[in-house]
Amino acid sequence: MKYIAITLGPITRTIEMAESTKELWAASYFFSYLAKKIVEPFVKKNRTFQLPLINEEMQKPHCGAGLFPDRYIFKSEPGDLELLKQHSDQVLIEIAGHIASPSLPGTAKDVSQIYHYLKSYIKIYFIERTLESDDPHVVIPACEKYLNIIENQETFPEQEETMISHQKSDFLKFLITNVNGKIYRKDKNSIPRFTGSFLTRDAFGDMNGERLFESILEISASELNINIQQKALEVITANEKNKGEKYSDQIWDAEEIILNDNKAQLRPYHKYIAIIKSDGDSMGETIKSMGAYNIPITQLSKALLSFNIESINEIVAYGGKPIFIGGDDLLCFAPVCCNGNNVFNLVEKLSTCFDQCINQHLQQYINACSEAQRPLPSLSFGISITYHKYPMFEALHTTDYLLEMVAKDNLFKYTLSNKNILNENMKRFILKNKLAFSLQKHSGQIYHTAMSKKGKSYVKFNMLLQKYILKNKDMSKTQESEKFLSSVIQMIRAHAEILQIILQNEDKRTEMLKNYFDNNFNESCHLGYTGLFEDIQTLLCLRYQENIQDYQNRNEIIQQNTILTSDEKEILIVSPAMDAIHTIFTALQFIHFINYNKDE
């Protein structure tokens, strides 16, 4: 049997062109669109796709989220390889025609020029291989081995000259910058509208001239429901009246409109954006285990596709914007807080949605083996919160680090692997199903934490946020809460070593914690905060006890290791007590950040 495997790129290099949320979305969606068009004739011919599952639902617009990944494996028939070669070229020609379309501002008209640029830049690599097995558990790893080799080949496109500017130009950069199309107005009393582009039409359908992807500040302040296009009309009308500028050529700055016209409504957290990224845990182990029990891998594919669709709905309902969602990978922008919910509520909903989809579609696998022998996928998350003017790609790199090195425990795994000491005994200490979080203030202060999503401390952490983040922003109560919460935070910071000693006292931990808070917060103004003190104590104890389970044996083995350096040991060893204190400190800082009513 013959199989064709396809991989597309360069995704990372293209995404790094982006300088705004709109451009980041366009760069990501471009490859989803490219993939959809390339595999289209083979989907119509009903070829059997081993990777990924493709159905009609993926073809529909889903709030702009690209659902087509960058790798494909399908069972080929005679003539398919030649068809793929010809069709790939035709897709690039069609895309070149779209980029040259008059609906995009200032574009070159030379389609062949754009095509040659795309041909030299875009990586469309494919191979055809004969394999004896038709078992997906054999076919997919065999084909992916070849794809891993060929996708390392780099492409280095020549910069082309546009017919208009006669300057060196990157046509793909031009596309993602102008993905909304041209601005137009029917008359001087009409709000500005956009012609759109082939990407926006494919992603969103017919949006009747709406501006299709918001700036960072629009997303972060989405709960204010600001009509930017209507506000833009007011700005343009004023310019026409005062400066005599032609309305058809007007461009506006959405963030300036928000900052200048909505000062009374804006709270400090509205000026910060959350970037959320997730990746699946135990996917390889699950696929291998399913193969051992002869469970079709399509069941896992159906679970992941179901999660993709439902997660888009969750993100949009919260007020966020999905950038890419495919399989177990997810990237989105979201408000820090929106209509009474916060970013941790969104992550919890996404985690629950993932678990439900897995349990629903993998029932045959779940029933086939005992829980102890049954690896199941979970989702780990990286969340970075940064100021809206913070360089976007630094924030993205922070999110990547939080997910890969912290949440997925790869710092531990890679350090041991590089030293050739990652044996089976040490692999059992790799933690999964985690969340890593960072809040970087405009002032430069950084608060961060990481925790397992399967423990009681995670439930208590979310409860603490939900309970003490103020829903009603009454100014008098807000100011009182700010002042008190700030004093608690400072006390915990100053007394961290004392709290560490208390937590390490196995016999009298609960009693000593109660005495600490009773003695340090015993004035009449503290009487109304007894519940907060009790919740802090509970979270400290839960987090410490879970850390003992997760890290104590691992810490001892690391400490005794003679190959690791002292610096490596210092980085890898986690103090159960200090980590628990750090978690509560970060939780209180996050609550204070949301409730705080003044800019720094």
Coordinates of C-alpha atoms in Angstrom, one line a residue:
M1 CA 0.0 0.0 0.0
K2 CA 1.2 3.5 -0.9
Y3 CA 0.9 6.6 1.3
I4 CA 1.4 10.2 0.6
A5 CA 2.7 12.4 3.5
I6 CA 2.6 16.3 3.3
T7 CA 4.2 18.9 5.5
L8 CA 3.9 22.7 5.1
G9 CA 6.0 25.7 6.2
P10 CA 7.7 27.8 7.2
I11 CA 5.2 28.6 9.9
T12 CA 7.4 30.0 12.6
R13 CA 9.3 32.3 10.3
T14 CA 6.0 33.6 8.8
I15 CA 4.4 34.2 12.2
E16 CA 7.5 36.1 13.2
M17 CA 6.6 38.7 10.5
A18 CA 3.5 39.7 12.5
E19 CA 3.5 42.9 14.4
S20 CA -0.1 42.9 15.6
T21 CA -2.9 40.5 16.5
K22 CA -4.4 40.9 13.1
E23 CA -1.1 40.0 11.4
L24 CA -0.5 37.1 13.8
W25 CA -4.0 35.7 13.0
A26 CA -3.4 36.2 9.2
A27 CA 0.0 34.5 9.3
S28 CA -1.5 31.5 11.2
Y29 CA -4.7 31.3 9.1
F30 CA -2.8 31.5 5.9
F31 CA -1.3 28.0 6.5
S32 CA -4.7 26.6 7.5
Y33 CA -6.1 27.9 4.2
L34 CA -3.1 26.7 2.2
A35 CA -3.5 23.2 3.7
K36 CA -7.2 23.1 3.1
K37 CA -6.7 24.0 -0.6
I38 CA -3.9 21.5 -1.1
V39 CA -5.7 18.5 0.2
E40 CA -9.1 19.5 -1.3
P41 CA -9.0 17.2 -4.4
F42 CA -8.0 14.2 -2.3
V43 CA -10.8 14.9 0.2
K44 CA -13.3 15.1 -2.7
K45 CA -11.9 11.8 -4.0
N46 CA -12.6 10.2 -0.6
R47 CA -9.0 9.2 0.1
T48 CA -8.5 7.6 3.5
F49 CA -6.7 10.2 5.7
Q50 CA -4.6 8.6 8.5
L51 CA -3.7 12.1 9.8
P52 CA -5.7 14.2 10.6
L53 CA -9.5 13.4 10.6
I54 CA -11.1 15.7 8.0
N55 CA -14.9 16.2 7.8
E56 CA -17.4 18.8 6.6
E57 CA -17.3 20.7 9.9
M58 CA -13.7 21.7 9.3
Q59 CA -14.7 23.4 6.0
K60 CA -17.1 25.9 7.7
P61 CA -16.0 29.3 9.0
H62 CA -15.5 29.0 12.8
C63 CA -15.0 32.6 14.1
G64 CA -11.8 32.8 12.1
A65 CA -10.0 29.9 13.7
G66 CA -7.9 27.8 11.4
L67 CA -8.6 24.1 11.9
F68 CA -6.3 22.6 9.2
P69 CA -2.9 21.6 10.6
D70 CA 0.4 21.5 8.7
R71 CA 0.8 17.7 8.3
Y72 CA -1.3 15.1 6.3
I73 CA -1.0 11.4 5.6
F74 CA -3.4 9.6 3.3
K75 CA -3.6 6.3 1.3
S76 CA -2.7 7.2 -2.3
E77 CA -4.0 5.8 -5.6
P78 CA -2.2 5.8 -9.0
G79 CA -1.7 9.3 -10.3
D80 CA -2.2 11.0 -6.9
L81 CA 1.5 12.1 -6.6
E82 CA 1.5 13.8 -10.0
L83 CA -1.9 15.4 -9.2
L84 CA -0.5 16.7 -5.9
K85 CA 2.5 18.3 -7.7
Q86 CA 0.3 20.0 -10.3
H87 CA -2.4 21.0 -7.8
S88 CA 0.1 22.5 -5.3
D89 CA 1.4 24.8 -8.1
Q90 CA -2.1 25.8 -9.0
V91 CA -3.0 26.7 -5.4
L92 CA 0.0 29.0 -5.3
I93 CA -1.0 30.6 -8.6
E94 CA -4.5 31.2 -7.2
I95 CA -3.1 32.7 -4.0
A96 CA -0.9 35.0 -6.0
G97 CA -4.0 36.1 -7.9
H98 CA -5.7 36.9 -4.6
I99 CA -2.8 38.9 -3.3
A100 CA -2.8 40.8 -6.6
S101 CA -6.5 41.5 -6.2
P102 CA -7.7 45.2 -6.4
S103 CA -9.5 44.6 -3.1
L104 CA -6.1 44.9 -1.3
P105 CA -4.6 48.3 -1.1
G106 CA -1.6 49.2 -3.3
T107 CA -0.9 45.8 -4.6
A108 CA 1.2 44.8 -7.6
K109 CA -0.7 43.4 -10.6
D110 CA 2.0 41.0 -11.8
V111 CA 0.6 37.6 -10.6
S112 CA 3.6 35.7 -12.0
Q113 CA 6.0 37.8 -9.9
I114 CA 4.0 37.0 -6.7
Y115 CA 3.8 33.4 -7.7
H116 CA 7.5 33.0 -8.1
Y117 CA 8.0 34.7 -4.7
L118 CA 5.5 32.3 -3.1
K119 CA 7.1 29.3 -4.9
S120 CA 10.5 30.2 -3.4
Y121 CA 9.2 30.9 0.1
I122 CA 6.4 28.4 0.8
K123 CA 7.5 24.9 1.8
I124 CA 5.2 22.3 0.4
Y125 CA 7.0 19.0 0.9
F126 CA 5.5 15.6 0.2
I127 CA 6.7 12.1 -0.3
E128 CA 5.1 8.8 -1.4
R129 CA 6.1 5.6 0.4
T130 CA 5.1 2.0 0.1
L131 CA 4.3 0.4 3.5
E132 CA 3.3 -3.2 4.2
S133 CA 0.9 -2.3 6.9
D134 CA -2.3 -0.3 6.8
D135 CA -2.4 0.1 10.6
P136 CA -2.4 3.8 11.5
H137 CA -0.3 3.0 14.5
V138 CA 2.4 1.8 12.1
V139 CA 1.7 4.2 9.1
I140 CA 1.7 7.5 11.0
P141 CA 5.1 7.0 12.8
A142 CA 6.7 5.7 9.6
C143 CA 5.6 8.7 7.5
E144 CA 6.3 11.2 10.2
K145 CA 9.9 10.0 10.4
Y146 CA 10.3 11.0 6.7
L147 CA 8.5 14.3 7.3
N148 CA 10.8 15.2 10.2
I149 CA 13.8 14.9 7.9
I150 CA 12.5 16.8 4.8
E151 CA 10.9 19.7 6.8
N152 CA 14.3 20.7 8.1
Q153 CA 15.2 21.9 4.5
E154 CA 15.0 25.7 4.5
T155 CA 13.8 28.0 1.8
F156 CA 15.3 31.4 1.2
P157 CA 13.1 33.5 -1.1
E158 CA 14.4 36.4 -3.1
Q159 CA 12.8 39.7 -2.3
E160 CA 10.7 40.9 -5.2
E161 CA 10.0 44.4 -6.4
T162 CA 6.4 45.6 -6.4
M163 CA 5.2 47.4 -9.6
I164 CA 4.0 50.3 -7.5
S165 CA 6.8 51.1 -5.2
H166 CA 9.7 49.5 -7.1
Q167 CA 11.1 48.6 -3.7
K168 CA 12.1 45.3 -2.2
S169 CA 8.9 43.7 -0.8
D170 CA 7.8 40.6 0.9
F171 CA 4.4 39.7 -0.6
L172 CA 3.4 37.5 2.3
K173 CA 4.1 40.3 4.7
F174 CA 2.0 42.6 2.5
L175 CA -0.9 40.1 2.7
I176 CA -0.9 39.7 6.4
T177 CA -0.6 43.5 6.9
N178 CA -3.5 44.2 4.6
V179 CA -5.7 41.1 5.3
N180 CA -8.7 43.3 6.2
G181 CA -8.6 44.8 2.7
K182 CA -9.3 48.4 1.7
I183 CA -11.3 50.9 3.7
Y184 CA -14.4 52.3 1.9
R185 CA -17.5 54.3 2.7
K186 CA -20.7 54.6 0.6
D187 CA -21.0 58.3 1.5
K188 CA -19.7 60.7 4.1
N189 CA -22.4 59.7 6.6
S190 CA -21.6 56.0 6.4
I191 CA -19.3 54.2 8.9
P192 CA -16.0 52.9 7.4
R193 CA -16.1 49.4 6.0
F194 CA -13.6 46.9 4.6
T195 CA -13.4 45.1 1.4
G196 CA -11.9 42.0 3.1
S197 CA -9.6 39.5 1.5
F198 CA -9.7 35.9 0.5
L199 CA -8.5 34.9 3.9
T200 CA -11.1 36.8 5.9
R201 CA -13.9 35.6 3.6
D202 CA -12.8 32.0 4.0
A203 CA -12.4 32.4 7.8
F204 CA -15.4 34.4 8.7
G205 CA -17.8 34.2 5.7
D206 CA -19.5 37.4 4.5
M207 CA -19.1 39.9 7.3
N208 CA -20.6 42.9 5.4
G209 CA -17.6 45.1 5.5
E210 CA -16.9 44.7 9.2
R211 CA -13.3 45.0 10.5
L212 CA -12.5 41.4 11.2
F213 CA -9.7 41.3 13.7
E214 CA -9.3 43.6 16.7
S215 CA -6.2 45.2 18.1
I216 CA -4.8 43.9 21.4
L217 CA -6.5 46.7 23.4
E218 CA -9.9 46.0 21.7
I219 CA -9.6 42.4 22.8
S220 CA -8.4 43.1 26.3
A221 CA -11.3 45.6 26.8
S222 CA -13.9 43.6 25.0
E223 CA -16.3 43.7 28.0
L224 CA -16.8 47.5 27.3
N225 CA -18.4 46.7 23.9
I226 CA -16.9 49.7 22.2
N227 CA -18.0 50.1 18.6
I228 CA -14.7 51.0 17.0
Q229 CA -16.1 51.5 13.5
Q230 CA -18.8 53.9 14.8
K231 CA -16.2 55.8 16.8
A232 CA -13.9 55.9 13.7
L233 CA -16.7 57.7 11.8
E234 CA -16.7 60.4 14.5
V235 CA -12.9 60.8 14.2
I236 CA -13.0 60.9 10.4
T237 CA -15.9 63.3 10.3
A238 CA -14.0 65.6 12.7
N239 CA -10.9 65.4 10.5
E240 CA -12.9 66.2 7.4
K241 CA -14.5 69.2 9.0
N242 CA -11.3 70.6 10.6
K243 CA -8.7 69.6 8.0
G244 CA -10.6 69.0 4.8
E245 CA -9.2 65.5 4.4
K246 CA -10.8 63.1 1.9
Y247 CA -13.0 60.6 3.8
S248 CA -12.2 57.7 1.5
D249 CA -8.6 57.7 2.5
Q250 CA -9.0 57.9 6.2
I251 CA -7.3 55.3 8.5
W252 CA -7.7 55.4 12.2
D253 CA -5.9 54.1 15.3
A254 CA -8.3 51.9 17.2
E255 CA -6.2 51.9 20.4
E256 CA -6.1 55.7 20.4
I257 CA -9.8 55.8 20.1
I258 CA -10.3 53.6 23.1
L259 CA -7.7 55.4 25.2
N260 CA -8.9 58.9 24.4
D261 CA -12.7 58.3 24.3
N262 CA -13.2 55.7 27.0
K263 CA -11.0 56.8 29.9
A264 CA -13.8 56.8 32.4
Q265 CA -14.6 53.2 31.6
L266 CA -11.1 51.8 31.3
R267 CA -9.7 49.9 34.3
P268 CA -6.0 49.1 34.6
Y269 CA -6.6 45.4 33.7
H270 CA -8.2 46.4 30.4
K271 CA -4.7 47.5 29.3
Y272 CA -3.3 44.0 29.7
I273 CA -3.8 41.0 27.4
A274 CA -3.6 37.3 28.1
I275 CA -2.0 35.0 25.6
I276 CA -3.0 31.3 26.2
K277 CA -1.3 28.4 24.7
S278 CA -2.0 24.7 25.3
D279 CA -0.5 21.4 24.3
G280 CA -1.6 17.8 25.0
D281 CA 0.1 15.5 27.4
S282 CA 0.5 11.7 27.0
M283 CA -0.6 11.8 23.4
G284 CA 2.1 9.4 22.2
E285 CA 1.5 7.0 25.1
T286 CA -2.3 7.0 24.4
I287 CA -1.9 6.3 20.7
K288 CA 0.5 3.4 21.5
S289 CA -1.8 2.0 24.2
M290 CA -4.8 2.2 21.8
G291 CA -2.8 0.3 19.2
A292 CA -2.1 -2.4 21.8
Y293 CA -5.9 -2.8 22.4
N294 CA -6.7 -2.6 18.6
I295 CA -8.7 0.6 19.2
P296 CA -9.1 2.7 16.0
I297 CA -7.0 5.9 16.2
T298 CA -9.9 7.7 14.4
Q299 CA -11.6 7.8 17.8
L300 CA -8.9 10.0 19.2
S301 CA -9.0 12.1 16.0
K302 CA -12.8 12.6 16.5
A303 CA -12.3 13.6 20.1
L304 CA -9.7 16.2 19.2
L305 CA -11.8 17.7 16.4
S306 CA -14.8 17.8 18.7
F307 CA -12.7 19.7 21.2
N308 CA -11.4 22.1 18.5
I309 CA -15.0 23.1 17.6
E310 CA -16.2 23.4 21.2
S311 CA -13.1 25.3 22.4
I312 CA -13.6 28.0 19.7
N313 CA -17.1 28.5 21.1
E314 CA -15.8 28.8 24.6
I315 CA -13.1 31.3 23.7
V316 CA -15.4 33.5 21.7
A317 CA -18.1 33.4 24.4
Y318 CA -15.6 34.5 27.0
G319 CA -14.5 37.5 24.8
G320 CA -11.3 36.1 23.4
K321 CA -10.0 35.5 19.9
P322 CA -8.7 32.1 18.7
I323 CA -5.6 32.3 16.6
F324 CA -5.0 28.6 15.9
I325 CA -6.7 25.5 17.2
G326 CA -5.7 22.1 15.8
G327 CA -5.6 18.7 17.5
D328 CA -4.3 19.2 21.0
D329 CA -2.6 22.6 20.2
L330 CA -4.3 25.9 20.9
L331 CA -3.3 29.6 20.8
C332 CA -5.6 32.5 21.6
F333 CA -5.7 36.0 22.9
A334 CA -8.1 36.8 25.7
P335 CA -9.1 39.6 28.1
V336 CA -7.6 39.1 31.6
C337 CA -11.1 39.6 33.0
C338 CA -14.4 39.9 31.2
N339 CA -18.0 40.2 32.4
G340 CA -17.4 38.6 35.8
N341 CA -15.0 35.8 34.6
N342 CA -11.2 35.7 34.5
V343 CA -8.7 34.0 32.4
F344 CA -8.4 31.1 34.8
N345 CA -12.1 30.4 34.4
L346 CA -11.6 30.2 30.6
V347 CA -8.7 27.7 31.1
E348 CA -10.8 25.6 33.4
K349 CA -13.6 25.5 30.8
L350 CA -11.2 24.5 28.1
S351 CA -9.8 21.8 30.3
T352 CA -13.2 20.4 31.2
C353 CA -14.2 20.6 27.5
F354 CA -11.1 18.6 26.5
D355 CA -11.7 15.9 29.2
Q356 CA -15.4 15.5 28.2
C357 CA -14.5 15.1 24.5
I358 CA -11.8 12.5 25.3
N359 CA -14.2 10.6 27.6
Q360 CA -17.0 10.7 25.1
H361 CA -15.1 9.5 22.1
L362 CA -12.6 7.1 23.8
Q363 CA -15.2 5.0 25.7
Q364 CA -14.2 1.8 23.9
Y365 CA -10.6 2.4 24.9
I366 CA -11.5 3.4 28.4
N367 CA -13.6 0.2 28.9
A368 CA -10.9 -2.0 27.4
C369 CA -8.2 -1.5 30.0
S370 CA -7.9 -0.7 33.7
E371 CA -7.3 2.8 34.9
A372 CA -3.8 1.9 36.1
Q373 CA -2.8 0.6 32.7
R374 CA -4.6 3.4 30.7
P375 CA -2.8 6.6 29.7
L376 CA -5.2 9.3 28.8
P377 CA -4.4 12.7 27.2
S378 CA -4.6 15.9 29.3
L379 CA -4.0 19.5 28.5
S380 CA -1.2 21.7 29.9
F381 CA -1.4 25.5 29.6
G382 CA 1.0 28.4 29.4
I383 CA -0.6 31.8 30.2
S384 CA 1.3 35.1 30.0
I385 CA -0.3 38.5 30.8
T386 CA 1.5 41.6 29.6
Y387 CA 0.8 45.3 29.0
H388 CA -0.9 46.0 25.7
K389 CA 2.2 47.9 24.4
Y390 CA 4.6 45.1 25.4
P391 CA 6.3 43.6 22.3
M392 CA 3.9 40.9 21.1
F393 CA 6.6 38.3 20.2
E394 CA 8.3 38.6 23.5
A395 CA 5.0 37.9 25.1
L396 CA 4.5 34.9 22.8
H397 CA 8.0 33.6 23.6
T398 CA 7.1 33.9 27.3
T399 CA 4.0 31.9 26.7
D400 CA 6.0 29.3 24.9
Y401 CA 8.5 29.0 27.7
L402 CA 5.8 28.8 30.3
L403 CA 4.1 26.0 28.4
E404 CA 7.1 24.0 27.2
M405 CA 9.6 24.3 30.0
V406 CA 7.4 24.8 33.0
A407 CA 3.9 23.4 32.5
K408 CA 5.1 20.4 30.5
D409 CA 8.1 20.0 32.8
N410 CA 10.6 19.9 29.9
L411 CA 13.2 21.9 31.8
F412 CA 13.5 18.8 34.1
K413 CA 13.2 16.4 31.2
Y414 CA 15.7 18.1 28.8
T415 CA 18.3 18.8 31.5
L416 CA 18.3 15.1 32.5
S417 CA 18.2 13.9 28.9
N418 CA 21.2 16.1 27.9
K419 CA 23.1 14.5 30.8
N420 CA 22.0 11.0 29.6
I421 CA 20.4 10.3 33.0
L422 CA 16.7 10.4 32.0
N423 CA 16.0 6.7 32.7
E424 CA 12.6 5.1 33.3
N425 CA 12.9 5.7 37.0
M426 CA 13.3 9.4 36.5
K427 CA 10.6 9.6 33.8
R428 CA 8.0 8.7 36.4
F429 CA 8.7 12.1 38.0
I430 CA 7.8 14.1 34.9
L431 CA 4.7 16.1 35.8
K432 CA 1.7 16.6 33.4
N433 CA -1.6 18.3 33.2
K434 CA -0.2 21.5 34.6
L435 CA -0.7 25.3 34.2
A436 CA 2.1 27.8 34.2
F437 CA 1.2 31.5 34.6
S438 CA 3.0 34.8 34.5
L439 CA 1.8 38.4 35.0
Q440 CA 4.3 41.1 33.9
K441 CA 3.3 44.6 35.0
H442 CA 4.0 47.7 33.0
S443 CA 6.4 48.7 35.8
G444 CA 8.5 45.5 35.2
Q445 CA 7.3 43.5 38.2
I446 CA 6.7 39.9 37.4
Y447 CA 4.5 37.4 39.3
H448 CA 4.3 33.8 38.3
T449 CA 3.3 30.4 39.5
A450 CA 2.8 26.8 38.2
M451 CA 0.5 24.1 39.5
S452 CA -1.0 20.8 38.7
K453 CA -4.6 21.0 37.4
K454 CA -5.6 17.7 38.9
G455 CA -5.2 18.5 42.6
K456 CA -7.4 20.1 45.3
S457 CA -5.1 23.1 45.5
Y458 CA -6.0 24.1 41.9
V459 CA -9.7 24.0 42.7
K460 CA -9.1 26.1 45.8
F461 CA -6.9 28.5 43.8
N462 CA -9.7 29.1 41.3
M463 CA -12.3 29.4 44.1
L464 CA -10.1 32.1 45.8
L465 CA -10.0 34.2 42.6
Q466 CA -13.7 33.8 42.0
K467 CA -14.6 34.7 45.6
Y468 CA -12.4 37.8 46.1
I469 CA -12.2 39.4 42.6
L470 CA -14.8 42.1 43.0
K471 CA -17.8 41.9 40.6
N472 CA -19.3 45.2 41.7
K473 CA -16.7 47.9 41.3
D474 CA -18.0 50.1 44.1
M475 CA -15.3 52.7 44.6
S476 CA -15.4 52.9 48.4
K477 CA -15.3 49.1 48.8
T478 CA -12.6 48.8 46.1
Q479 CA -10.3 51.3 47.8
E480 CA -10.8 49.5 51.2
S481 CA -10.2 46.1 49.6
E482 CA -7.1 47.4 47.8
K483 CA -5.5 48.8 50.9
F484 CA -6.2 45.7 53.0
L485 CA -5.1 43.2 50.3
S486 CA -1.9 45.1 49.8
S487 CA -1.1 44.8 53.5
V488 CA -1.7 41.0 53.4
I489 CA 0.5 40.6 50.4
Q490 CA 3.3 42.6 52.0
M491 CA 3.0 40.6 55.2
I492 CA 3.3 37.3 53.4
R493 CA 6.3 38.6 51.4
A494 CA 8.1 39.7 54.6
H495 CA 7.3 36.6 56.6
A496 CA 7.9 34.0 53.8
E497 CA 10.6 32.2 55.9
I498 CA 8.4 32.1 58.9
L499 CA 5.6 30.6 56.9
Q500 CA 8.0 28.1 55.4
I501 CA 9.0 26.8 58.9
I502 CA 5.3 26.6 59.8
L503 CA 4.4 24.5 56.7
Q504 CA 7.3 22.1 57.4
N505 CA 5.9 21.4 60.9
E506 CA 4.0 18.2 60.2
D507 CA 2.4 17.9 63.6
K508 CA 1.3 21.5 64.3
R509 CA 1.0 23.0 60.9
T510 CA -2.7 23.9 61.0
E511 CA -2.6 25.2 64.5
M512 CA 0.5 27.3 63.9
L513 CA -0.9 28.8 60.7
K514 CA -4.1 29.9 62.5
N515 CA -2.0 31.4 65.3
Y516 CA 0.1 33.3 62.8
F517 CA -2.9 35.0 61.1
D518 CA -4.7 35.6 64.4
N519 CA -1.6 37.3 65.8
N520 CA -0.7 39.4 62.7
F521 CA -4.3 40.4 61.8
N522 CA -6.0 41.0 65.1
E523 CA -7.2 44.6 64.8
S524 CA -10.9 45.5 64.5
C525 CA -10.5 46.4 60.8
H526 CA -9.5 42.8 60.1
L527 CA -12.7 41.2 61.6
G528 CA -14.5 41.2 58.2
Y529 CA -11.7 39.2 56.5
T530 CA -11.7 36.0 58.6
G531 CA -12.9 34.0 55.6
L532 CA -10.0 35.2 53.5
F533 CA -7.5 34.2 56.1
E534 CA -9.1 30.7 56.4
D535 CA -9.0 30.3 52.6
I536 CA -5.3 31.4 52.5
Q537 CA -4.4 28.8 55.1
T538 CA -6.3 26.1 53.3
L539 CA -4.6 26.8 50.0
L540 CA -1.2 26.9 51.7
C541 CA -1.7 23.5 53.3
L542 CA -3.2 21.8 50.2
R543 CA -0.5 23.2 47.9
Y544 CA 2.3 22.1 50.3
Q545 CA 0.9 18.6 50.7
E546 CA 0.6 18.1 47.0
N547 CA 4.2 19.5 46.5
I548 CA 5.5 16.9 48.9
Q549 CA 3.9 14.1 46.8
D550 CA 5.1 15.6 43.5
Y551 CA 8.6 16.8 44.5
Q552 CA 10.0 15.2 47.7
N553 CA 11.4 12.0 46.2
R554 CA 12.4 13.7 43.0
N555 CA 14.3 16.4 44.9
E556 CA 16.1 13.7 46.9
I557 CA 17.3 11.9 43.8
I558 CA 18.4 15.2 42.1
Q559 CA 20.3 16.2 45.2
Q560 CA 22.1 12.9 45.4
N561 CA 23.0 12.8 41.7
T562 CA 26.7 13.2 41.0
I563 CA 26.4 14.2 37.3
L564 CA 24.3 17.3 37.7
T565 CA 26.0 20.6 38.5
S566 CA 25.1 22.6 41.6
D567 CA 23.5 25.2 39.4
E568 CA 21.4 22.6 37.6
K569 CA 20.3 21.2 40.9
E570 CA 19.4 24.6 42.2
I571 CA 17.2 25.2 39.2
L572 CA 15.5 21.7 39.3
I573 CA 14.9 21.3 43.0
V574 CA 11.5 22.7 44.0
S575 CA 10.9 23.7 47.7
P576 CA 7.4 22.4 48.6
A577 CA 6.9 25.1 51.2
M578 CA 8.2 28.1 49.2
D579 CA 6.3 27.0 46.1
A580 CA 3.1 26.9 48.2
I581 CA 3.8 30.4 49.6
H582 CA 4.7 31.6 46.1
T583 CA 1.3 30.3 44.8
I584 CA -0.7 32.1 47.4
F585 CA 1.3 35.3 46.9
T586 CA 0.7 35.2 43.1
A587 CA -3.1 34.5 43.7
L588 CA -3.4 37.5 45.9
Q589 CA -1.4 39.7 43.5
F590 CA -3.7 38.7 40.7
I591 CA -6.8 39.5 42.8
H592 CA -5.2 42.9 43.7
F593 CA -4.4 43.5 40.0
I594 CA -8.0 43.0 38.9
N595 CA -9.5 44.9 41.8
Y596 CA -7.0 47.8 41.6
N597 CA -8.6 51.0 40.2
K598 CA -5.5 53.1 39.4
D599 CA -2.8 53.0 36.8
E600 CA 0.7 52.4 38.0

